[in-house]
Amino acid sequence: MERRDFIRLTGIGSVAVFITPSFFISGCRKENMMDMAGSIKIMEGDFSAPLAIPQTVLANGSPVLNAQITRASIIKGKTTKVFGYHPSILGTTLKINNGETTNIFFSNSLAEETNIHWHGLLVPANMDGHPENIVQAGSSFNYNFNINQRAGTYWYHPHPHGKTAHQVFMGLAGFFIVNDAEETALNLPSGNYELSLAIQDKRIYSDYSLNYSPTSGEVMTGYLGQYVCVNGIYSPYHNVATRWYRVRVLNGSTARAYNLALSNNANFYVIGSDAGLIASSQSVNNLLLAPGERADLLIDFSTYSVGTEMFLQSNSFNGGVAQGSDSFKIMKFIIDRQETDTFTLPSSLSVITPIPATSSSFNRNFEIGAMEGPHSGMNMSGGMHKINGKSYDMNRIDASVNAGATEIWTFDNSRGDEIHPMHIHGVHFQVLDRIGGRGALIATETGWKDTVLCMPNEKVRVIMTFPQHKGKFVLHCHNLEHEDDGMMLNYEIV
Ligand code: C2O
Ligand code: CU
Ligand code: CU
């Protein structure tokens, strides 16, 4: 593809697109990739739109989700065609206690197939939203399962192979929060003092319509948007009291990672990760969160005076060829009222018993950094992103594991130049170590997880014991462009 065609194809009207010339020369070492996407310049707004808080629905009844084409106001004063599970973008926050059962009536009012995957929930294979369990346009399905796992910030989104990124981008995603007795006993900030924030970047045309049309170069880099949204609102603010807040953050973007920080560089506290509480809180002033990952945070606003404004922002980071070089604000907190708060940070949160590496009965290696293998053009069955040289095939089982067995899986990105957040369905894992690259674990990686970020040059080892739910699950890169391009495998619990 000629470079001028690439510029034409990105076609986002008056919105600024900056293409770094050196990127074309040095950024891509793959063949046939003359149209690498360059970088999309983030557009910061004026943070004058109130944050939207999705409605919370108890999931132990019979909640209803209906995937549909609808409209929402992402940019203040404008409405945009989106997808939602209700007549608005995103879905309700489903909440449940460990041990309870849910029976979700899901209908598909889209004009295309979809389904729902319960990201981080340990559910039977036929309830997990495997790409072969599709709900056709005009059909419905009952997702029925029992919750038997730790409290944590889980989420749901579509999983039809080749269409996941588009459907998530258009607005299909929601929180699924599990509570349990251990967590309740900590008396963490709740009610108005507990926020769930889904951060997603959107590519938006100058007529305010959503635009999901990645070029092949953007399948490589991920489809980055210029408009960073929280809970479907671009450039929002939220009023807070002089209190501690519990802030659950989901990176629901298709490809963009964020290095979360507060604009005054204040420390905040990591208390949990993908699958619940870590052992004890860890004070940080920045935290990387890749697509699919969640962080459970405490922010202490109690020491600020009324009228103070501060931002949740993303600091720059070393993110491979495609992202991380810019820093930008995500949302604004306005301390607007004085309240007294007696909350004190618990000295310990939970007990995380490490799975000893010696208990692994099998070690598997997943090569995620190599681009070799036959490919000629963009419409071949095998995409550009592979795992162990293989592109996703719905009918091929790539790994068989025994229920109850412990294994170590290594995600090897040591030859790669892109970031790959690797996600495994049907199980929670612990991160053993990271060799190369950052060379160490971060705060969220000290607990239970289902998605782990593998930066270029990194080899990340995870350890897990497979549950008794037998059947076919997937593992994949949670850069959704990579996933749809084929960076996914089936594994089976037998
Ligand atoms: Cu959230 Cu298979 O993914
Ligand atoms: Cu998942
Ligand atoms: Cu990837």
Coordinates of C-alpha atoms and ligand atoms in Angstrom, one line a residue:
M1 CA 0.0 0.0 0.0
E2 CA 1.3 3.4 -0.9
R3 CA 1.7 5.8 2.0
R4 CA -0.7 8.3 0.5
D5 CA -3.3 5.6 0.4
F6 CA -2.7 4.9 4.0
I7 CA -3.3 8.6 4.8
R8 CA -6.5 8.5 2.8
L9 CA -7.7 5.3 4.4
T10 CA -7.2 6.7 7.9
G11 CA -9.6 9.4 6.7
I12 CA -10.6 10.9 10.0
G13 CA -11.4 14.3 8.6
S14 CA -10.4 17.3 10.6
V15 CA -9.0 15.3 13.5
A16 CA -5.3 15.5 13.8
V17 CA -3.3 12.5 12.8
F18 CA 0.4 12.7 13.3
I19 CA 2.5 10.2 11.4
T20 CA 6.0 10.0 12.7
P21 CA 8.3 9.6 9.7
S22 CA 11.0 7.7 11.6
F23 CA 8.3 5.2 12.5
F24 CA 8.1 4.1 9.0
I25 CA 11.8 3.6 8.8
S26 CA 12.5 2.0 12.1
G27 CA 9.3 0.9 13.7
C28 CA 8.4 -2.1 11.7
R29 CA 10.6 -5.0 10.9
K30 CA 7.9 -7.1 9.2
E31 CA 7.6 -7.5 5.5
N32 CA 4.5 -6.3 3.6
M33 CA 3.9 -3.7 6.3
M34 CA 4.3 -0.4 4.5
D35 CA 1.2 1.0 6.1
M36 CA 2.1 1.0 9.8
A37 CA -0.3 3.3 11.6
G38 CA 2.0 5.9 13.1
S39 CA 0.6 7.4 16.2
I40 CA -2.8 8.9 16.8
K41 CA -2.7 12.1 18.8
I42 CA -4.8 12.2 21.9
M43 CA -7.4 15.0 21.9
E44 CA -7.8 16.3 25.5
G45 CA -11.2 17.9 26.2
D46 CA -12.3 20.4 28.8
F47 CA -13.5 17.8 31.4
S48 CA -16.9 19.4 31.7
A49 CA -19.1 16.4 31.1
P50 CA -20.3 14.6 34.3
L51 CA -19.0 11.0 34.6
A52 CA -21.7 8.4 33.9
I53 CA -22.2 5.7 36.5
P54 CA -23.8 2.6 35.0
Q55 CA -26.8 1.3 36.9
T56 CA -26.0 -1.5 39.3
V57 CA -28.2 -4.6 39.0
L58 CA -28.1 -7.6 41.3
A59 CA -27.2 -10.6 39.2
N60 CA -28.7 -13.2 41.6
G61 CA -32.1 -12.6 40.0
S62 CA -32.7 -12.7 36.3
P63 CA -31.0 -9.7 34.7
V64 CA -31.7 -8.9 31.1
L65 CA -29.1 -7.9 28.6
N66 CA -30.1 -7.0 25.0
A67 CA -27.3 -6.2 22.6
Q68 CA -28.6 -3.5 20.3
I69 CA -27.8 -0.6 18.1
T70 CA -28.7 2.6 20.0
R71 CA -27.4 6.1 20.6
A72 CA -25.4 7.7 23.3
S73 CA -23.7 11.0 24.1
I74 CA -20.0 10.2 24.2
I75 CA -19.0 13.8 23.4
K76 CA -20.9 16.4 25.3
G77 CA -23.8 17.8 23.3
K78 CA -23.6 15.3 20.5
T79 CA -25.2 11.9 20.0
T80 CA -23.5 9.0 18.3
K81 CA -24.7 5.6 17.1
V82 CA -23.3 3.0 19.4
F83 CA -23.9 -0.6 20.6
G84 CA -25.2 -1.2 24.1
Y85 CA -26.7 -3.9 26.2
H86 CA -29.5 -1.4 27.0
P87 CA -30.6 1.8 25.2
S88 CA -27.2 3.4 25.9
I89 CA -23.6 2.6 25.6
L90 CA -22.1 -0.3 27.7
G91 CA -24.0 -2.5 30.1
T92 CA -25.3 -2.4 33.7
T93 CA -22.9 -3.3 36.4
L94 CA -23.9 -6.8 37.5
K95 CA -23.2 -7.5 41.2
I96 CA -23.3 -10.8 43.0
N97 CA -22.1 -12.5 46.1
N98 CA -19.9 -15.5 46.0
G99 CA -22.0 -18.7 46.2
E100 CA -25.0 -17.2 44.4
T101 CA -26.4 -18.2 41.0
T102 CA -27.2 -16.0 38.1
N103 CA -29.6 -16.6 35.2
I104 CA -29.0 -13.9 32.6
F105 CA -31.5 -13.6 29.8
F106 CA -29.5 -12.4 26.8
S107 CA -31.0 -11.4 23.5
N108 CA -29.2 -10.3 20.3
S109 CA -30.9 -7.4 18.6
L110 CA -27.9 -6.6 16.5
A111 CA -27.8 -7.3 12.8
E112 CA -24.8 -9.7 13.3
E113 CA -23.8 -12.6 15.5
T114 CA -22.5 -12.0 19.0
N115 CA -22.2 -13.7 22.4
I116 CA -21.0 -12.8 25.9
H117 CA -17.8 -13.8 27.6
W118 CA -17.6 -13.4 31.4
H119 CA -14.0 -12.2 31.6
G120 CA -12.5 -13.6 34.8
L121 CA -15.5 -15.7 35.9
L122 CA -14.9 -19.4 36.4
V123 CA -17.9 -20.8 34.6
P124 CA -18.6 -24.0 32.6
A125 CA -17.2 -24.1 29.1
N126 CA -20.6 -23.8 27.5
M127 CA -21.4 -20.6 29.4
D128 CA -18.0 -19.0 28.8
G129 CA -18.8 -17.3 25.5
H130 CA -16.4 -19.4 23.5
P131 CA -16.2 -18.2 19.9
E132 CA -18.1 -21.3 18.8
N133 CA -21.0 -20.6 21.1
I134 CA -22.6 -17.9 19.1
V135 CA -26.0 -16.1 19.5
Q136 CA -27.2 -15.3 16.0
A137 CA -28.9 -12.0 15.2
G138 CA -32.5 -12.1 16.5
S139 CA -31.8 -15.0 18.9
S140 CA -31.4 -15.3 22.6
F141 CA -29.5 -17.4 25.2
N142 CA -29.7 -17.9 28.9
Y143 CA -26.4 -17.6 30.6
N144 CA -26.8 -19.6 33.8
F145 CA -24.0 -20.3 36.3
N146 CA -23.1 -20.5 39.9
I147 CA -20.4 -18.1 41.3
N148 CA -17.7 -20.0 43.1
Q149 CA -14.6 -17.7 43.3
R150 CA -13.0 -14.8 45.1
A151 CA -14.5 -11.3 45.2
G152 CA -13.2 -9.2 42.4
T153 CA -13.7 -6.8 39.5
Y154 CA -14.7 -8.9 36.6
W155 CA -16.3 -7.8 33.3
Y156 CA -18.3 -9.0 30.3
H157 CA -18.0 -8.4 26.6
P158 CA -18.7 -10.1 23.2
H159 CA -16.4 -12.9 21.9
P160 CA -17.4 -13.8 18.3
H161 CA -14.2 -14.5 16.4
G162 CA -13.2 -11.7 14.1
K163 CA -15.8 -9.4 15.5
T164 CA -14.9 -8.9 19.1
A165 CA -12.9 -5.7 18.7
H166 CA -15.5 -4.0 16.6
Q167 CA -18.3 -4.9 19.0
V168 CA -16.4 -3.9 22.1
F169 CA -15.3 -0.7 20.4
M170 CA -18.9 0.1 19.5
G171 CA -19.8 -0.1 23.2
L172 CA -20.5 -3.7 24.3
A173 CA -18.9 -4.2 27.7
G174 CA -19.9 -4.1 31.4
F175 CA -18.6 -4.7 34.9
F176 CA -19.4 -7.9 36.8
I177 CA -18.5 -7.5 40.4
V178 CA -18.3 -10.4 42.9
N179 CA -18.4 -9.7 46.6
D180 CA -17.5 -12.1 49.4
A181 CA -17.3 -12.2 53.2
E182 CA -13.5 -11.7 53.4
E183 CA -13.8 -8.4 51.4
T184 CA -16.9 -7.2 53.2
A185 CA -15.1 -7.5 56.5
L186 CA -12.5 -4.9 55.4
N187 CA -15.1 -2.2 55.3
L188 CA -13.6 -0.6 52.2
P189 CA -15.2 2.6 50.9
S190 CA -18.5 1.7 49.3
G191 CA -21.7 3.3 48.0
N192 CA -21.0 6.8 46.7
Y193 CA -17.3 6.2 47.7
E194 CA -16.8 3.3 45.4
L195 CA -16.4 4.0 41.6
S196 CA -16.0 1.6 38.7
L197 CA -14.3 3.2 35.8
A198 CA -14.1 1.6 32.3
I199 CA -11.4 3.4 30.3
Q200 CA -11.6 3.1 26.6
D201 CA -10.2 5.2 23.7
K202 CA -12.4 5.8 20.7
R203 CA -11.6 6.8 17.2
I204 CA -14.3 9.4 16.3
Y205 CA -14.9 11.1 13.0
S206 CA -15.3 14.9 12.7
D207 CA -19.1 14.3 12.4
Y208 CA -18.9 12.7 15.9
S209 CA -19.6 9.2 14.6
L210 CA -17.6 6.2 15.9
N211 CA -15.2 4.8 13.4
Y212 CA -13.9 1.3 13.5
S213 CA -12.0 0.6 10.4
P214 CA -8.4 -0.5 11.2
T215 CA -6.0 -0.6 8.3
S216 CA -3.7 -3.6 8.2
G217 CA -1.1 -1.4 9.9
E218 CA -3.5 -0.7 12.7
V219 CA -4.1 -4.4 13.1
M220 CA -0.4 -4.5 13.9
T221 CA -0.3 -1.5 16.3
G222 CA -3.8 -1.9 17.6
Y223 CA -6.6 0.6 16.7
L224 CA -5.8 3.6 18.9
G225 CA -8.4 6.3 19.4
Q226 CA -7.9 10.1 20.0
Y227 CA -10.8 10.4 22.4
V228 CA -10.3 8.8 25.8
C229 CA -13.6 7.9 27.5
V230 CA -14.6 6.8 30.9
N231 CA -17.8 4.8 31.2
G232 CA -18.6 6.0 27.7
I233 CA -18.1 9.7 28.4
Y234 CA -15.3 11.6 26.8
S235 CA -13.4 14.0 29.0
P236 CA -15.5 13.6 32.2
Y237 CA -15.3 15.0 35.7
H238 CA -16.6 13.6 39.0
N239 CA -17.2 15.5 42.2
V240 CA -15.7 13.8 45.3
A241 CA -15.7 14.5 49.0
T242 CA -12.7 14.7 51.3
R243 CA -12.8 11.0 51.8
W244 CA -11.0 7.8 50.8
Y245 CA -12.5 6.3 47.6
R246 CA -12.3 2.8 46.2
V247 CA -11.8 3.0 42.5
R248 CA -12.0 -0.1 40.3
V249 CA -10.4 0.5 37.0
L250 CA -11.0 -1.6 33.9
N251 CA -8.9 -1.1 30.7
G252 CA -11.7 -1.8 28.2
S253 CA -9.8 -0.4 25.3
T254 CA -9.1 -2.6 22.3
A255 CA -5.4 -1.9 22.2
R256 CA -4.2 1.1 24.3
A257 CA -2.4 0.6 27.6
Y258 CA -2.5 3.3 30.3
N259 CA 0.1 4.2 32.8
L260 CA -2.3 5.4 35.5
A261 CA -1.2 8.3 37.7
L262 CA -2.6 11.3 39.5
S263 CA -1.8 14.7 38.1
N264 CA -0.2 16.0 41.3
N265 CA 1.9 12.8 41.4
A266 CA 0.4 11.8 44.7
N267 CA 0.6 8.1 45.6
F268 CA -2.4 5.9 45.5
Y269 CA -2.9 2.4 46.8
V270 CA -3.3 -0.8 44.8
I271 CA -5.5 -3.2 46.8
G272 CA -6.5 -5.6 44.1
S273 CA -6.0 -7.0 40.7
D274 CA -7.9 -8.9 38.0
A275 CA -9.2 -11.6 40.4
G276 CA -9.5 -9.8 43.7
L277 CA -7.5 -8.5 46.6
I278 CA -3.8 -8.7 46.8
A279 CA -2.1 -9.6 50.1
S280 CA -1.5 -6.0 51.4
S281 CA -1.9 -2.6 49.8
Q282 CA 0.9 -1.2 47.8
S283 CA 1.6 2.5 47.4
V284 CA 2.5 3.5 43.9
N285 CA 2.5 6.7 41.9
N286 CA 1.9 5.1 38.5
L287 CA 0.5 1.8 37.4
L288 CA 0.4 0.2 34.0
L289 CA -2.9 -1.3 33.0
A290 CA -3.2 -3.1 29.7
P291 CA -6.4 -4.0 27.8
G292 CA -8.4 -6.6 29.7
E293 CA -6.7 -5.9 33.0
R294 CA -8.4 -4.5 36.1
A295 CA -6.9 -2.6 39.1
D296 CA -8.6 -2.1 42.4
L297 CA -7.3 1.2 43.9
L298 CA -7.8 3.4 47.0
I299 CA -7.4 7.1 46.5
D300 CA -7.1 9.3 49.6
F301 CA -8.8 12.7 48.9
S302 CA -9.2 13.4 52.6
T303 CA -6.2 15.7 52.8
Y304 CA -7.2 18.1 50.0
S305 CA -9.1 21.4 50.5
V306 CA -12.5 21.9 48.9
G307 CA -12.0 23.3 45.4
T308 CA -9.0 21.3 44.6
E309 CA -9.0 19.7 41.1
M310 CA -6.8 16.8 40.1
F311 CA -6.7 14.5 37.2
L312 CA -6.4 10.8 36.6
Q313 CA -4.0 10.7 33.8
S314 CA -1.8 8.4 31.8
N315 CA 2.0 9.0 32.0
S316 CA 4.3 8.0 29.2
F317 CA 5.9 4.6 29.2
N318 CA 8.1 2.4 27.1
G319 CA 5.4 0.6 25.1
G320 CA 7.1 -0.8 22.0
V321 CA 6.7 0.7 18.6
A322 CA 3.1 1.8 18.8
Q323 CA 2.3 3.5 22.0
G324 CA 3.3 5.0 25.3
S325 CA 5.2 8.0 24.1
D326 CA 2.5 10.5 25.1
S327 CA 1.0 11.5 28.4
F328 CA -2.6 12.7 28.7
K329 CA -5.4 13.4 31.1
I330 CA -8.2 10.9 31.4
M331 CA -10.7 12.4 33.9
K332 CA -10.9 15.1 36.4
F333 CA -11.8 14.8 40.1
I334 CA -13.1 17.9 41.8
I335 CA -13.0 17.9 45.6
D336 CA -16.3 19.7 46.2
R337 CA -17.3 19.0 49.8
Q338 CA -15.9 18.5 53.2
E339 CA -16.8 15.2 54.9
T340 CA -15.3 13.4 57.8
D341 CA -13.9 9.9 57.2
T342 CA -12.8 7.4 59.7
F343 CA -11.4 4.9 57.2
T344 CA -7.9 3.6 57.7
L345 CA -6.0 1.5 55.3
P346 CA -6.1 -2.1 56.5
S347 CA -2.6 -3.5 57.2
S348 CA -3.4 -6.7 55.5
L349 CA -6.1 -7.4 52.9
S350 CA -6.0 -11.1 52.0
V351 CA -3.8 -14.2 52.0
I352 CA -2.3 -15.1 48.7
T353 CA -0.7 -18.5 49.0
P354 CA 1.9 -18.8 46.3
I355 CA 1.7 -21.9 44.1
P356 CA 5.2 -23.4 44.2
A357 CA 6.8 -23.6 40.8
T358 CA 7.9 -27.2 41.8
S359 CA 4.2 -28.3 41.8
S360 CA 3.9 -27.8 38.0
S361 CA 3.4 -31.1 36.2
F362 CA 3.9 -29.5 32.8
N363 CA 5.5 -26.4 31.3
R364 CA 4.3 -24.9 28.1
N365 CA 5.9 -22.2 26.0
F366 CA 3.9 -19.8 23.9
E367 CA 5.9 -17.8 21.4
I368 CA 4.1 -14.5 21.0
G369 CA 6.8 -12.3 19.6
A370 CA 7.6 -13.8 16.3
M371 CA 5.9 -12.9 13.0
E372 CA 7.3 -15.6 10.9
G373 CA 5.3 -18.1 9.0
P374 CA 3.8 -17.9 5.6
H375 CA 1.7 -14.9 4.9
S376 CA 1.1 -13.1 1.7
G377 CA -1.3 -10.2 1.8
M378 CA -4.0 -9.5 4.4
N379 CA -6.8 -11.8 3.5
M380 CA -5.2 -15.2 4.1
S381 CA -6.6 -17.6 6.6
G382 CA -3.7 -17.0 8.9
G383 CA -3.4 -13.5 10.2
M384 CA -0.2 -11.6 11.0
H385 CA -0.3 -12.3 14.8
K386 CA 0.3 -15.9 15.8
I387 CA 1.0 -18.0 18.9
N388 CA 3.6 -20.7 18.4
G389 CA 3.3 -19.9 14.7
K390 CA -0.4 -20.8 14.6
S391 CA -3.4 -18.7 13.8
Y392 CA -6.7 -19.4 15.6
D393 CA -8.6 -22.4 14.3
M394 CA -11.9 -22.9 16.1
N395 CA -11.8 -26.7 15.5
R396 CA -8.2 -27.4 16.5
I397 CA -7.3 -28.1 20.2
D398 CA -3.9 -26.6 20.8
A399 CA -3.3 -27.8 24.4
S400 CA -5.0 -30.3 26.6
V401 CA -4.7 -29.9 30.4
N402 CA -5.9 -32.1 33.2
A403 CA -8.5 -30.8 35.5
G404 CA -6.8 -30.2 38.8
A405 CA -3.3 -30.2 37.3
T406 CA -0.9 -27.4 37.9
E407 CA 1.1 -26.0 34.9
I408 CA 3.5 -23.2 34.2
W409 CA 2.9 -21.3 31.0
T410 CA 5.5 -19.0 29.5
F411 CA 4.5 -16.2 27.2
D412 CA 7.6 -15.4 25.3
N413 CA 7.7 -11.9 23.7
S414 CA 11.5 -11.8 23.7
R415 CA 11.5 -11.4 19.9
G416 CA 8.6 -9.1 19.7
D417 CA 8.3 -5.3 19.3
E418 CA 4.6 -5.0 20.3
I419 CA 2.8 -5.2 23.6
H420 CA 0.7 -8.3 24.1
P421 CA -1.6 -8.6 27.2
M422 CA -2.1 -12.4 27.3
H423 CA -5.4 -13.6 28.7
I424 CA -6.5 -17.2 29.7
H425 CA -10.2 -18.1 30.0
G426 CA -11.5 -20.5 32.7
V427 CA -8.7 -20.2 35.2
H428 CA -6.9 -17.6 37.5
F429 CA -3.2 -17.6 37.6
Q430 CA -0.3 -16.2 39.6
V431 CA 2.6 -14.5 37.8
L432 CA 5.8 -16.2 38.7
D433 CA 8.3 -13.9 37.1
R434 CA 9.2 -11.7 34.2
I435 CA 12.5 -12.1 32.5
G436 CA 13.9 -9.3 30.2
G437 CA 12.2 -6.0 29.6
R438 CA 11.0 -4.6 32.9
G439 CA 12.5 -7.6 34.7
A440 CA 10.1 -7.4 37.7
L441 CA 6.5 -7.7 38.7
I442 CA 4.3 -4.7 39.4
A443 CA 1.8 -4.4 42.3
T444 CA -1.2 -5.8 40.5
E445 CA 0.9 -8.9 39.6
T446 CA 1.3 -10.0 43.2
G447 CA -2.3 -11.4 43.4
W448 CA -4.5 -13.5 41.2
K449 CA -4.9 -12.6 37.6
D450 CA -6.4 -13.6 34.3
T451 CA -4.5 -11.2 32.0
V452 CA -0.8 -10.3 32.0
L453 CA 1.1 -7.7 30.0
C454 CA 4.1 -8.9 28.0
M455 CA 6.1 -6.0 26.8
P456 CA 8.6 -6.4 23.9
N457 CA 11.6 -8.4 25.0
E458 CA 9.8 -9.9 28.0
K459 CA 9.2 -13.5 28.9
V460 CA 6.5 -13.8 31.5
R461 CA 5.8 -17.1 33.4
V462 CA 2.4 -17.8 35.0
I463 CA 1.4 -20.7 37.2
M464 CA -2.1 -22.1 37.7
T465 CA -4.1 -25.0 38.8
F466 CA -6.9 -25.9 36.4
P467 CA -10.4 -26.1 37.8
Q468 CA -12.8 -29.1 37.4
H469 CA -14.8 -27.4 34.6
K470 CA -14.1 -29.6 31.6
G471 CA -14.3 -28.4 28.1
K472 CA -12.9 -26.1 25.5
F473 CA -11.6 -22.6 26.5
V474 CA -9.4 -20.0 24.7
L475 CA -6.2 -18.1 25.5
H476 CA -5.4 -15.1 23.5
C477 CA -3.9 -11.6 23.3
H478 CA -6.3 -9.1 24.7
N479 CA -5.2 -6.5 22.2
L480 CA -8.5 -7.1 20.4
E481 CA -7.1 -6.3 17.0
H482 CA -4.5 -9.0 17.5
E483 CA -7.1 -11.4 18.9
D484 CA -9.4 -11.0 15.9
D485 CA -6.4 -11.3 13.6
G486 CA -5.9 -14.8 15.0
M487 CA -3.7 -14.4 18.0
M488 CA -5.8 -17.0 20.0
L489 CA -5.6 -20.7 20.7
N490 CA -8.0 -23.3 22.1
Y491 CA -7.1 -25.3 25.1
E492 CA -9.2 -28.1 26.6
I493 CA -9.6 -29.1 30.2
V494 CA -10.0 -32.9 30.3
Ligands
C2O1 CU1 -11.8 -10.4 27.8 CU2 -11.3 -13.8 25.7 O1 -11.6 -12.0 26.8
CU2 CU -11.8 -13.7 29.4
CU3 CU -1.1 -8.8 20.9

